[in-house]
Short mmCIF file of C-alpha atoms in Angstrom, two decimals:
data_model
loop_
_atom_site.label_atom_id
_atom_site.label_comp_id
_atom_site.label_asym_id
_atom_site.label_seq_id
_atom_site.Cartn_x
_atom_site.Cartn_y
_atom_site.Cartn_z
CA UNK P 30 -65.62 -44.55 43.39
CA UNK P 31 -62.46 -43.44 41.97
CA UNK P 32 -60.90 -46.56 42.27
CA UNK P 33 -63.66 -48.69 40.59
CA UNK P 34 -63.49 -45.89 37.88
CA UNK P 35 -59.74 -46.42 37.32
CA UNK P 36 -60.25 -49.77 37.05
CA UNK P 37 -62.65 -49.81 34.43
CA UNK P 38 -60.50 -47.36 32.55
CA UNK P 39 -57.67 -50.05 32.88
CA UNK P 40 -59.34 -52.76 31.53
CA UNK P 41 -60.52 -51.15 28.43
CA UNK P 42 -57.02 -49.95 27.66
CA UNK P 43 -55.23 -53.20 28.46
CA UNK P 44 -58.00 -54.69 26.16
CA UNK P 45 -57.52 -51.81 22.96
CA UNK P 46 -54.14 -51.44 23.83
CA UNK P 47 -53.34 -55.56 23.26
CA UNK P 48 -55.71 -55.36 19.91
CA UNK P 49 -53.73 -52.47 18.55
CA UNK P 50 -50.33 -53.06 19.40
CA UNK P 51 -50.49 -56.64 17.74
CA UNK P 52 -52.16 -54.63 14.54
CA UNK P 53 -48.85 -52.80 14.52
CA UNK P 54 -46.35 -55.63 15.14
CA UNK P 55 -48.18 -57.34 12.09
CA UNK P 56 -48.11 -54.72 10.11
CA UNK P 57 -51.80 -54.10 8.58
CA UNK P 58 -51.00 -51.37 5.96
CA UNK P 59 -48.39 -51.36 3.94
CA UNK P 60 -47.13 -48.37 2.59
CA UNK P 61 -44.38 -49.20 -0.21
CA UNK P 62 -41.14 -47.45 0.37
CA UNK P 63 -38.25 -47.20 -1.85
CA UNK P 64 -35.09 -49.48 -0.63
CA UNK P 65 -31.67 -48.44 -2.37
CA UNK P 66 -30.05 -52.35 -2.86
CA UNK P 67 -26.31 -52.26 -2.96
CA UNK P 68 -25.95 -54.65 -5.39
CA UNK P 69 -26.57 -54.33 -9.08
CA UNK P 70 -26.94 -58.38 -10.07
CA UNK P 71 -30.45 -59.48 -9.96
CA UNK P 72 -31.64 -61.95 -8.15
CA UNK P 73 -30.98 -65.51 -8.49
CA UNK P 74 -29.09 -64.62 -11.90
CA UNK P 75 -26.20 -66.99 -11.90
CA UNK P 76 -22.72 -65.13 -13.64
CA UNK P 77 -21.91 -66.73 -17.01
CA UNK P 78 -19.41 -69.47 -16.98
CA UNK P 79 -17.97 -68.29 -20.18
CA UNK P 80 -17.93 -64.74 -21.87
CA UNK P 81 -19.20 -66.79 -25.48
CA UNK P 82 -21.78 -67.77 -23.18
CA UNK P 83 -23.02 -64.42 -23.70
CA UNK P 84 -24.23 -62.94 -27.48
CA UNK P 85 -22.66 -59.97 -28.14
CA UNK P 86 -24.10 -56.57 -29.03
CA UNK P 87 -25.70 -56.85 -32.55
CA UNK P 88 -23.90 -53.52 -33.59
CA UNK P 89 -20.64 -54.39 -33.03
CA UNK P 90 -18.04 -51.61 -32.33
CA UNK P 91 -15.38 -50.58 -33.81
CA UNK P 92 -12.05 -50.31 -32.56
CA UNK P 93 -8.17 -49.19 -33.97
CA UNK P 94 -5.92 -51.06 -31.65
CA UNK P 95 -2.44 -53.21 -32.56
CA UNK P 96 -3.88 -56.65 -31.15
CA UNK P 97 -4.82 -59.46 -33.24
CA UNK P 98 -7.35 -60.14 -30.65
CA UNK P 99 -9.38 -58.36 -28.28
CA UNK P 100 -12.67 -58.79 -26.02
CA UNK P 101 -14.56 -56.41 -23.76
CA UNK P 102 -16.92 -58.04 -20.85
CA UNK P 103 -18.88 -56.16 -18.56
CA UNK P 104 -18.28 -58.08 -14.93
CA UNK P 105 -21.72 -57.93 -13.77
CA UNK P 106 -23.30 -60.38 -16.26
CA UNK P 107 -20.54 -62.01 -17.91
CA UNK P 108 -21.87 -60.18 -21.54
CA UNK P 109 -19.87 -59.46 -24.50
CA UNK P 110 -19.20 -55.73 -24.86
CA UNK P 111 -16.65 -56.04 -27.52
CA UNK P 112 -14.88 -58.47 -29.71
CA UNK P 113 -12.46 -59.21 -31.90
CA UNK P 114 -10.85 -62.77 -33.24
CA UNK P 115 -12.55 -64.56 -30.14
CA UNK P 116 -12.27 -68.04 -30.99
CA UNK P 117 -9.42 -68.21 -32.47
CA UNK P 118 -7.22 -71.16 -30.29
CA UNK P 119 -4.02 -69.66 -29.16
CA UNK P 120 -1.34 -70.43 -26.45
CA UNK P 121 -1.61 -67.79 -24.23
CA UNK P 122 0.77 -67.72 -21.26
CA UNK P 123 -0.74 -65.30 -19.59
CA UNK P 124 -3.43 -67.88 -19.26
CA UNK P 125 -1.52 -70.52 -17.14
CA UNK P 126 -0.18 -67.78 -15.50
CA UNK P 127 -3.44 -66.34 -14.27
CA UNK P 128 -4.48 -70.14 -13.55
CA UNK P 129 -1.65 -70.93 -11.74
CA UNK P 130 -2.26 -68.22 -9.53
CA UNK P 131 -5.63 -68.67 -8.72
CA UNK P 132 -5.15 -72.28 -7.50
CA UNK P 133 -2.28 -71.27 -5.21
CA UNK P 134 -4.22 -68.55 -3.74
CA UNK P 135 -7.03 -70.80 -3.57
CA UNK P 136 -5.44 -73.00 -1.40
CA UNK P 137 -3.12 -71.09 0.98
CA UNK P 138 -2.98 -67.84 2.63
CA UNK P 139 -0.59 -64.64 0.99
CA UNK P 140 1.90 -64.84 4.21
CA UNK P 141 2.82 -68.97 3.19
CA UNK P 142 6.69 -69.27 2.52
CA UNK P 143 7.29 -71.12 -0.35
CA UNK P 144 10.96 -72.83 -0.32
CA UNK P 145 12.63 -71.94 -4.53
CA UNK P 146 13.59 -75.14 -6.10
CA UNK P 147 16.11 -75.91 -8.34
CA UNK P 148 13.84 -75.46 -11.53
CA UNK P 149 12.37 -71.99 -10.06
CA UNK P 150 15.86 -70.94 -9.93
CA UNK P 151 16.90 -71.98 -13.51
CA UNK P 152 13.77 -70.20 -14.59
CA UNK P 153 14.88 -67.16 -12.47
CA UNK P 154 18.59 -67.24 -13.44
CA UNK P 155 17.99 -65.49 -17.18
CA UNK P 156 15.21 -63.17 -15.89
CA UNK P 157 15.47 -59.60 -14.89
CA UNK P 158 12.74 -57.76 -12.79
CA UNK P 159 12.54 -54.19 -11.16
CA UNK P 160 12.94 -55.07 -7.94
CA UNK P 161 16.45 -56.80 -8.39
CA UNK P 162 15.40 -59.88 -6.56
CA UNK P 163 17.56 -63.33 -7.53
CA UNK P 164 15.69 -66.14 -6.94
CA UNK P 165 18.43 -68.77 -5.31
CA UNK P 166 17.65 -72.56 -4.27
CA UNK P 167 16.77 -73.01 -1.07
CA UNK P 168 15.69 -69.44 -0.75
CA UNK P 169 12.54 -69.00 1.16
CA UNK P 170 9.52 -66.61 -0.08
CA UNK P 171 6.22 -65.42 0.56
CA UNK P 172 3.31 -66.46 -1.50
CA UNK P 173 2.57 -62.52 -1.26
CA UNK P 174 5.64 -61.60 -2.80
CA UNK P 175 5.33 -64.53 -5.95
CA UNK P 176 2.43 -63.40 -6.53
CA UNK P 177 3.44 -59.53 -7.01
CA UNK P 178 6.55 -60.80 -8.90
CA UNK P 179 4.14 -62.86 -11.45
CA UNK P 180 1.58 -59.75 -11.88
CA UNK P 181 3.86 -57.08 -11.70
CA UNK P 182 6.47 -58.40 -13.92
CA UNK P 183 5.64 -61.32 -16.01
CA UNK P 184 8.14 -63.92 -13.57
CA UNK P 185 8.16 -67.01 -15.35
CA UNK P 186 10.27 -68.35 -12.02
CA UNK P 187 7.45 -67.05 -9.49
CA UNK P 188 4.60 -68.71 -12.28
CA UNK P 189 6.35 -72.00 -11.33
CA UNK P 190 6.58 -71.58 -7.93
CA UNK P 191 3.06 -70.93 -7.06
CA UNK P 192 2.49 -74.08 -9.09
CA UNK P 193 5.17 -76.02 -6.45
CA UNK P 194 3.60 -74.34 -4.30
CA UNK P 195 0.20 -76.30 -5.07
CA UNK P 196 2.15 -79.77 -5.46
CA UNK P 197 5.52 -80.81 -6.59
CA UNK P 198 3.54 -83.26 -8.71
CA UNK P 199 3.80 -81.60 -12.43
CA UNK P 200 1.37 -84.01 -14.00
CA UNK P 201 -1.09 -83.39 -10.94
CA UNK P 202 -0.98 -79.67 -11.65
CA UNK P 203 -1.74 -79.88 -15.18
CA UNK P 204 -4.90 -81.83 -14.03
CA UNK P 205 -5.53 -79.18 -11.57
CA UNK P 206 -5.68 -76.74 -13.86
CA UNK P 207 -7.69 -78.37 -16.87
CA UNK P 208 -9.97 -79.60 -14.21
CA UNK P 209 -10.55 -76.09 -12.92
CA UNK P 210 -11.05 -74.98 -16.89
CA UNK P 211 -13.74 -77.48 -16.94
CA UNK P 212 -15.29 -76.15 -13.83
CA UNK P 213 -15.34 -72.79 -15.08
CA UNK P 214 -16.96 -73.64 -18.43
CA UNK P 215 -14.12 -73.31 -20.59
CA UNK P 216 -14.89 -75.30 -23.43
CA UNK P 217 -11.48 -74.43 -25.70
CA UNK P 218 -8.91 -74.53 -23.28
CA UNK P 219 -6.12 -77.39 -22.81
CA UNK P 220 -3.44 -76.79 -20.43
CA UNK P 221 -1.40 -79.79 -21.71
CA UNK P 222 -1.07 -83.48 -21.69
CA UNK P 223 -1.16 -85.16 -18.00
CA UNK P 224 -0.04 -88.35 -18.98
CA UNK P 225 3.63 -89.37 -17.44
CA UNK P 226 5.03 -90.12 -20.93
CA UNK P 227 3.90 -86.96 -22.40
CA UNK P 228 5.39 -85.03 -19.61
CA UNK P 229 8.54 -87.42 -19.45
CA UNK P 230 9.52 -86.74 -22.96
CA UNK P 231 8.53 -83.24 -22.87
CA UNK P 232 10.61 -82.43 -19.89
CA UNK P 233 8.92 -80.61 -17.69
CA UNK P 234 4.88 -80.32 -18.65
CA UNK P 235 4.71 -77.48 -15.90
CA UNK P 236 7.18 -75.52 -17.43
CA UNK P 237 7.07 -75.71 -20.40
CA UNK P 238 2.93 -74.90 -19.73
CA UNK P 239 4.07 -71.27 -17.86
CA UNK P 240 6.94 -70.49 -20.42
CA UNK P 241 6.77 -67.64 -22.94
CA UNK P 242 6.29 -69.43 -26.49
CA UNK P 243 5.86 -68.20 -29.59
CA UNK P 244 1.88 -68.44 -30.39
CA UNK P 245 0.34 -70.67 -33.54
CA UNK P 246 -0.89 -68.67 -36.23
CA UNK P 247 -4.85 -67.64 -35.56
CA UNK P 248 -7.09 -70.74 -36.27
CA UNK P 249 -4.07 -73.08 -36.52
CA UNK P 250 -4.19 -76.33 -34.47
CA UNK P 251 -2.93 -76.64 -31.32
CA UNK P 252 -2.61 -80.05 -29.55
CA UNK P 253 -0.60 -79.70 -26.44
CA UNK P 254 -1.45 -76.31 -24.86
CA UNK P 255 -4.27 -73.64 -26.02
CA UNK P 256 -7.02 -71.33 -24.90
CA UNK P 257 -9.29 -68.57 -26.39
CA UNK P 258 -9.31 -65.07 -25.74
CA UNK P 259 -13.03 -65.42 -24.80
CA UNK P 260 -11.84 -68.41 -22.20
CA UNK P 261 -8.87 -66.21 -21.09
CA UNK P 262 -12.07 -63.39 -20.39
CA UNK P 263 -14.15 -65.57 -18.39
CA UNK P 264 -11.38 -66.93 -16.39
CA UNK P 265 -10.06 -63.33 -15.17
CA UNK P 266 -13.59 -63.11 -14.47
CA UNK P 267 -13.95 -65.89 -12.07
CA UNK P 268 -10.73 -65.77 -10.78
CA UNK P 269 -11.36 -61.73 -9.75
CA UNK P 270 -14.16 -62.90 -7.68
CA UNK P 271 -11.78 -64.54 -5.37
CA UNK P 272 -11.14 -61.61 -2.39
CA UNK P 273 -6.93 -62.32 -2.52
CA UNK P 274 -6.71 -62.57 -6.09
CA UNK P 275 -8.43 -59.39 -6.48
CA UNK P 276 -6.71 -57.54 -4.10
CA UNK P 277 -3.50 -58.61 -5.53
CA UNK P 278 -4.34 -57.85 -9.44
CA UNK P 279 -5.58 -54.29 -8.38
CA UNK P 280 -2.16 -53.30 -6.70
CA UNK P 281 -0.48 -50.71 -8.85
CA UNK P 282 2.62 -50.90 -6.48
CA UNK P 283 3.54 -52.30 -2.93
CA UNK P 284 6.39 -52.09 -0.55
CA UNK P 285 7.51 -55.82 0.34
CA UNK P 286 9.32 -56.97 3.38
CA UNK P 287 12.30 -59.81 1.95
CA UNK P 288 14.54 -61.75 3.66
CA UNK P 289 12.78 -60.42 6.53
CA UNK P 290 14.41 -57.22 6.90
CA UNK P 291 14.89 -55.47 2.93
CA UNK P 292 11.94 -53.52 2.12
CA UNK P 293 11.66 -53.84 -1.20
CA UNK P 294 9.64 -51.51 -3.64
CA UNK P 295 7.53 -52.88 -6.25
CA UNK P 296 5.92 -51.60 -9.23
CA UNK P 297 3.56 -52.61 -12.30
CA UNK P 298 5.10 -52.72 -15.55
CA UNK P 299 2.57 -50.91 -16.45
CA UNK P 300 1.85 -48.47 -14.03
CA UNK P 301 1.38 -45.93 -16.16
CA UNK P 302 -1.89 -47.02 -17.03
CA UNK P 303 -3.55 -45.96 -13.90
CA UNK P 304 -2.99 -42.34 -14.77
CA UNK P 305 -3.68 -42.31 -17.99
CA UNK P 306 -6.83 -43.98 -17.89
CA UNK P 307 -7.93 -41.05 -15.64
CA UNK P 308 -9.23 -43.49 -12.69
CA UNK P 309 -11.15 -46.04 -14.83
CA UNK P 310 -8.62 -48.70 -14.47
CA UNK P 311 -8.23 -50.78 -11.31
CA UNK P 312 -5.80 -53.37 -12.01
CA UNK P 313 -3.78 -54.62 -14.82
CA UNK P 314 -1.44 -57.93 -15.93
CA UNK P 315 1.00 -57.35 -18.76
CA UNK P 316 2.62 -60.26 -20.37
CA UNK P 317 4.64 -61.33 -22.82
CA UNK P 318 7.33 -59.96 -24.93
CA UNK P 319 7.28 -59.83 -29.11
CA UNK P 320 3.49 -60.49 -28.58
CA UNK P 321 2.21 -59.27 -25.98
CA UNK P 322 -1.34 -59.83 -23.50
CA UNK P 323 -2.54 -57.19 -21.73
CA UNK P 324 -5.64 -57.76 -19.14
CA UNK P 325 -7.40 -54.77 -17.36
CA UNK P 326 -10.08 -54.37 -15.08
CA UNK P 327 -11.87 -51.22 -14.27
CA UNK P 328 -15.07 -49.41 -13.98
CA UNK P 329 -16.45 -47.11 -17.08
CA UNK P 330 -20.06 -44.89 -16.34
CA UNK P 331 -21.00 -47.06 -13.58
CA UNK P 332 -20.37 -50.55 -14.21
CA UNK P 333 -17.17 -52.73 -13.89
CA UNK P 334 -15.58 -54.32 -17.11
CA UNK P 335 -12.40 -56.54 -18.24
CA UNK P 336 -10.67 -55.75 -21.04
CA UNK P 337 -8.27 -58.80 -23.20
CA UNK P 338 -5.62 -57.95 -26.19
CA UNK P 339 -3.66 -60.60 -26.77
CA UNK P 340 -0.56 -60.46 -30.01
CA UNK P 341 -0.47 -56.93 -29.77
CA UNK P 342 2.49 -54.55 -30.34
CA UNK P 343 4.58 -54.32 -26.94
CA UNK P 344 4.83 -50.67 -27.12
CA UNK P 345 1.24 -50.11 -27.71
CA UNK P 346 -0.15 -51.75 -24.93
CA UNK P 347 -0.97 -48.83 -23.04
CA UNK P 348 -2.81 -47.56 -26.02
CA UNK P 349 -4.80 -50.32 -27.16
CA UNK P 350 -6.68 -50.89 -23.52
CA UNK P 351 -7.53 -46.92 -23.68
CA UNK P 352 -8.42 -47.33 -26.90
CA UNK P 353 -11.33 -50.56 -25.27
CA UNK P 354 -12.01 -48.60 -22.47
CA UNK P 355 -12.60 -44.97 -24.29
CA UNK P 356 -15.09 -46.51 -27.07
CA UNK P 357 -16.82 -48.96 -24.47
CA UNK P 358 -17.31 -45.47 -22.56
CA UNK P 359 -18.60 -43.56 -25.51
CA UNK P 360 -21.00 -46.47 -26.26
CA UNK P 361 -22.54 -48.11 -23.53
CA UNK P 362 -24.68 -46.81 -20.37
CA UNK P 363 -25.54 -48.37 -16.82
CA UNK P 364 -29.06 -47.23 -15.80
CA UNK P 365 -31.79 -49.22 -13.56
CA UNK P 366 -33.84 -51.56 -15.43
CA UNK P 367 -36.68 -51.48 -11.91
CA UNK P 368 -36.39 -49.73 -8.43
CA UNK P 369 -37.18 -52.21 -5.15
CA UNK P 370 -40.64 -50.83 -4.34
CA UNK P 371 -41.73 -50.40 -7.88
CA UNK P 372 -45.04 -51.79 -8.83
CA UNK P 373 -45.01 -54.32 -11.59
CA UNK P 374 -48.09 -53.91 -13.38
CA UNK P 375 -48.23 -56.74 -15.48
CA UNK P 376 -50.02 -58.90 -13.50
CA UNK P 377 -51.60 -59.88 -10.46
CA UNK P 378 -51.65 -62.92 -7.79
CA UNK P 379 -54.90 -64.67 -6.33
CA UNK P 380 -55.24 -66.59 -3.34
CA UNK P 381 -56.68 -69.98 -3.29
CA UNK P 382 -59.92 -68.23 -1.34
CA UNK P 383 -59.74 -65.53 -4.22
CA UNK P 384 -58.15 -62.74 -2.55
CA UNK P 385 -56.15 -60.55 -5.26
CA UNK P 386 -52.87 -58.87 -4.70
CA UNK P 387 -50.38 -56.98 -6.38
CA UNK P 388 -46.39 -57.23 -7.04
CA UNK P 389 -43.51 -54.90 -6.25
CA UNK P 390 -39.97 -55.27 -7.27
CA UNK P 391 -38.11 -56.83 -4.57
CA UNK P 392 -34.63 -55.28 -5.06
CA UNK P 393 -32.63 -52.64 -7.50
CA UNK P 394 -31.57 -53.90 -10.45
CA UNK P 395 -29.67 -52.27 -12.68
CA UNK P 396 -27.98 -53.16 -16.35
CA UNK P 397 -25.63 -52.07 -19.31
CA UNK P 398 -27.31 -50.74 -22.50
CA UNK P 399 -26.38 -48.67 -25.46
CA UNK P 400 -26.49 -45.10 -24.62
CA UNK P 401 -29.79 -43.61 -25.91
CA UNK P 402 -31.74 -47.02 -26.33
CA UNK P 403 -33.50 -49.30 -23.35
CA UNK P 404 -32.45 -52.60 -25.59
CA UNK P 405 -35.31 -54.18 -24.18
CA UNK P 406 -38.15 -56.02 -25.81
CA UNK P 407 -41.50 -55.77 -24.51
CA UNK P 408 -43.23 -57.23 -23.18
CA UNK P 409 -41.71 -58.32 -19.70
CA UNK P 410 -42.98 -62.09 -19.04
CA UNK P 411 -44.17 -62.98 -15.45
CA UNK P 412 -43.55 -66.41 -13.92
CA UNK P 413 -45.72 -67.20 -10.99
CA UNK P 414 -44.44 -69.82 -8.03
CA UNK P 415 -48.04 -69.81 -7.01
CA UNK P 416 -50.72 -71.16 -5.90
CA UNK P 417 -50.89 -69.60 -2.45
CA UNK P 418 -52.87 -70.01 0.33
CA UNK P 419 -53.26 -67.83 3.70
CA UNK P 420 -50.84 -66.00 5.43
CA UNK P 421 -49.46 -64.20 2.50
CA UNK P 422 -45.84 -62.00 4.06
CA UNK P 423 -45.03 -58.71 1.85
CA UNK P 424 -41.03 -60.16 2.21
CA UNK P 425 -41.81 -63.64 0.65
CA UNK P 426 -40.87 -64.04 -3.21
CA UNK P 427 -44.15 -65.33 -5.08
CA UNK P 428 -43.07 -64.97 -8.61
CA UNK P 429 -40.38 -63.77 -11.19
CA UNK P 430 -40.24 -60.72 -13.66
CA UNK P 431 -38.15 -61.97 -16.85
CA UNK P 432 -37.15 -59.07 -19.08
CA UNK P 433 -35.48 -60.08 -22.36
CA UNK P 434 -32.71 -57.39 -23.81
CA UNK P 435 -31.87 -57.39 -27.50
CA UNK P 436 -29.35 -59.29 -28.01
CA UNK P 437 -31.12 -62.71 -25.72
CA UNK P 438 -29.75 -62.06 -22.39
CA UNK P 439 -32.51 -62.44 -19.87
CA UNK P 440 -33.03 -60.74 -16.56
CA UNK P 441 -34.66 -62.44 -13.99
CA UNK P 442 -36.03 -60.28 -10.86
CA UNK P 443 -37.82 -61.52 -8.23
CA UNK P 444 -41.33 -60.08 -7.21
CA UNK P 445 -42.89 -59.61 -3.69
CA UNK P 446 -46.93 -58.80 -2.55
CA UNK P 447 -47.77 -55.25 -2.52
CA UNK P 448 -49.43 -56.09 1.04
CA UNK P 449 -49.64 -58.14 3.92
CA UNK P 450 -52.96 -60.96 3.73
CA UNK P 451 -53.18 -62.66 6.90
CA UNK P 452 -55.09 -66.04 7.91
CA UNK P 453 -59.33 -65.89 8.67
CA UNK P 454 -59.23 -68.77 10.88
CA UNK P 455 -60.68 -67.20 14.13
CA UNK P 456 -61.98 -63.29 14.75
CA UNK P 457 -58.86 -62.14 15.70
CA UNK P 458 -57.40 -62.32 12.16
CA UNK P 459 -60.64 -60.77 10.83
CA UNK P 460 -60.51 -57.78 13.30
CA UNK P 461 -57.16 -57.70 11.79
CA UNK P 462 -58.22 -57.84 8.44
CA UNK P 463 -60.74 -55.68 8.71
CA UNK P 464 -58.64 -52.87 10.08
CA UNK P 465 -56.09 -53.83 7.46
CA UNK P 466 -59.09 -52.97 4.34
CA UNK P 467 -59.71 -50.27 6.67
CA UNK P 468 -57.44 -47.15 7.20
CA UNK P 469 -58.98 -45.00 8.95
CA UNK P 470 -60.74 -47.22 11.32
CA UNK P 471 -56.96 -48.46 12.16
CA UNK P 472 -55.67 -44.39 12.45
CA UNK P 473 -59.09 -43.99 14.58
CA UNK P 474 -58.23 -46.93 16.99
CA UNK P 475 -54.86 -45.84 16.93
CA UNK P 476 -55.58 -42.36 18.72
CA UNK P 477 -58.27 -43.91 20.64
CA UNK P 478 -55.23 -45.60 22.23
CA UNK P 479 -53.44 -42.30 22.33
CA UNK P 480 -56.08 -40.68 24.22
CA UNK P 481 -56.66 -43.71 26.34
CA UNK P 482 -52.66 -43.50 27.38
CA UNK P 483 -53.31 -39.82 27.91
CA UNK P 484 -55.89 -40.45 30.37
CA UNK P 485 -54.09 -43.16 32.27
CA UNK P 486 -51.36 -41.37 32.73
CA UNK P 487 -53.26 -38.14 34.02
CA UNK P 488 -55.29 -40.62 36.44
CA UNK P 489 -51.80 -42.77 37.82
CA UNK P 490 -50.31 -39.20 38.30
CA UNK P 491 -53.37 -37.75 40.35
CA UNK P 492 -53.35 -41.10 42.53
CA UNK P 493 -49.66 -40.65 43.66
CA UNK P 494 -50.48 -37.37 44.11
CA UNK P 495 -53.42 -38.75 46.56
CA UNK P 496 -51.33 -41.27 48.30
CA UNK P 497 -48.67 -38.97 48.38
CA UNK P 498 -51.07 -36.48 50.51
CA UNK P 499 -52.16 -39.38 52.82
CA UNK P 500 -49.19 -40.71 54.19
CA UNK P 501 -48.25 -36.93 55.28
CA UNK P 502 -51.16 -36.32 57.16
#
């Protein structure tokens, strides 16, 4: 009698059990909960190819500083914080420099030993840096070390070498590079003439590309070699998303094995900055001499930013990127623009069979705004990817949110259903369904099968307590 008793009792619970358990795994009732996103990009938001790309605040800022032109960018969209004498076309060596750089990182790892040529060593032979290196032909160095040498102290020589590094084919560089500028969106920037002539009777294209000139006057024409300090912006930007670029730019000083036994200290020209700016500045690249470039990254209320002078007074360097980074602090906030979990009440998807269902934010997003003004215009525009059809998953993207700001930028974030709506094809999914419209039917199941677990367990325990009791008499 027992027996036949505990076998009913099995049955139904291997029956409710199976029914609620695959309730659970498919999740019947959702419950939003709030997800904290690393990230602060939205979602399938590409990063401007070019800081113009971007409009610029319409109250524009003003700034005292020595430079005869200057940009702010925040890093997260690409947008135009500050600006001053943008598009005017100057050469810029700091801009081949960074360039030149970039591709050799690019394309081989920091620890590469690049053999000094006879034109790095002319380069070398006038130059004087901190750490009282000589560059001699035939000596052998690490791309680490060049690197350091170019951002730490303006090398000319080590600017060359990376570019050997690349190819010992001058005219190929110079194609490198402008073809990389083209990549990158750089629409007014020329890093010279590839042509054999031009570089023939020119000497050496390369060189004369990564040497220290003296700039054209702002708006003049430039032929041969030119850039933008907008161009100059949105390359530092791309070329800081590369992991051993970045790294490098945000050393403030390093301790370098040479000859492979000297340990060598090494410090940025400008290492002062670090202090001074109180822990908003992460890296900096001083260059130049009568007129000088200064680029700085760092982080101010939240968000990351670059900051550009460019024919500024040498001995005011230091002052003029505090002055950027102290008025784009004063001015400018970083707040969320929607949570992941948030409802987004502005409208609503329908299934082909006419089931409704609502939206919630998919991930954080967050953006920069004047402080004391949301800079967005209402209303927020929704863009469906529908129609859909049954199963509907809470973790699939069905639409896009598209918020405008003031000044044109859009933000795109993506949008997922507020619940699970499963198929109707056969009673199982409208069991499921039906506990899914119905809470407390599912929490009433649910400690049915608590009870039910309760009661097998009691009855398995008093059987081995039976058996138990048999086999000892």
């Amino acid at each position: 009698m027992n027996n036949t008793g505990a076998g009913k009792y099995s049955r139904a619970a291997v029956l409710l059990i199976a029914l609620v358990l695959t309730c659970i795994l498919l999740q019947p009732i959702m419950i939003p909960t709030k997800v904290i996103a690393d990230g602060s990009l939205p979602v399938n938001e590409p990063t401007p190819t070019s800081a113009k790309d971007a409009v610029v605040y319409p109250e524009a800022l003003v700034i005292e500083h020595s430079s005869e032109s200057a940009i702010v960018i925040e890093t997260g969209r690409g947008r135009v914080l500050y600006e001053k004498n943008t598009d005017f076309k100057l050469d810029i060596p700091a801009a081949y420099k960074i360039m030149a750089a970039l591709l050799a990182v690019e394309k081989q790892p920091l620890d590469t030993k690049v053999t000094i040529s006879n034109t790095v060593a002319d380069a070398a032979y006038f130059e004087s840096t901190l750490d009282n290196i000589r560059l001699r032909t035939g000596d052998k160095h690490s791309l680490e070390y060049l690197l350091l040498r170019l951002l730490f102290y303006d090398s000319d020589a080590a600017a060359l070498a990376l570019a050997e590094s690349v190819t010992n084919d001058e005219a190929d560089f110079v194609r490198q590079m402008n073809t990389r500028a083209n990549t990158f969106g750089l629409k007014n920037t020329l890093f010279g003439p590839t042509d054999q002539t031009a570089i023939a009777g020119a000497g050496s294209q390369v060189k004369s590309a990564l040497s220290n000139v003296e700039p054209n006057e702002p708006g003049a024409s430039i032929t041969t070699a030119y850039t933008t300090i907008s161009d100059l912006a949105a390359l530092t930007l791309r070329a800081m998303q590369n992991e051993r670029f970045s790294s490098m730019f945000r050393k403030q000083s390093e301790f370098i094995v040479v000859d492979g036994q000297n340990l060598v200290p090494m410090s940025n020209q400008l290492s002062s900055l670090w202090p001074y700016s109180e822990g908003r500045v992460s890296g900096v690249f001083y260059s130049g001499d009568e007129r000088s470039t200064t680029i700085s990254t760092g982080n101010v209320n939240g968000f990351g930013i670059i900051s550009i002078t460019a024919n500024g007074d040498p001995d005011l360097a230091v002052a003029d990127t505090l002055a950027l980074f102290d008025a784009v602090q004063r001015t400018y906030d970083y707040s969320p623009l929607v949570q992941a979990g948030q409802e987004f009440t502005g409208a609503q998807e329908t299934t082909l069979d006419g089931e409704t269902f609502g939206l919630l934010y998919q991930k954080d997003v967050q953006y920069v705004h004047p402080i004391g003004d949301h800079y967005i215009k209402p209303p927020a525009v929704y863009k469906s990817f529908g129609p859909y059809s049954r199963p509907i998953q809470n973790t699939m993207v069905v639409g896009q949110v598209i918020f405008e700001l003031v000044d044109g930028t859009l933000i795109t974030v993506d949008v997922v259903p507020d619940r699970q709506i499963l198929s109707n094809i056969n009673i199982l999914d409208q069991v499921l369904n039906l506990l899914q419209e119905n809470r407390n039917l599912y929490y009433l199941l649910a400690g049915s099968l608590l009870l039910l677990l309760i009661m097998l367990i009691s009855k398995l325990i008093s059987q081995i307590i039976n058996l138990r009791d048999q086999r000892r008499n």
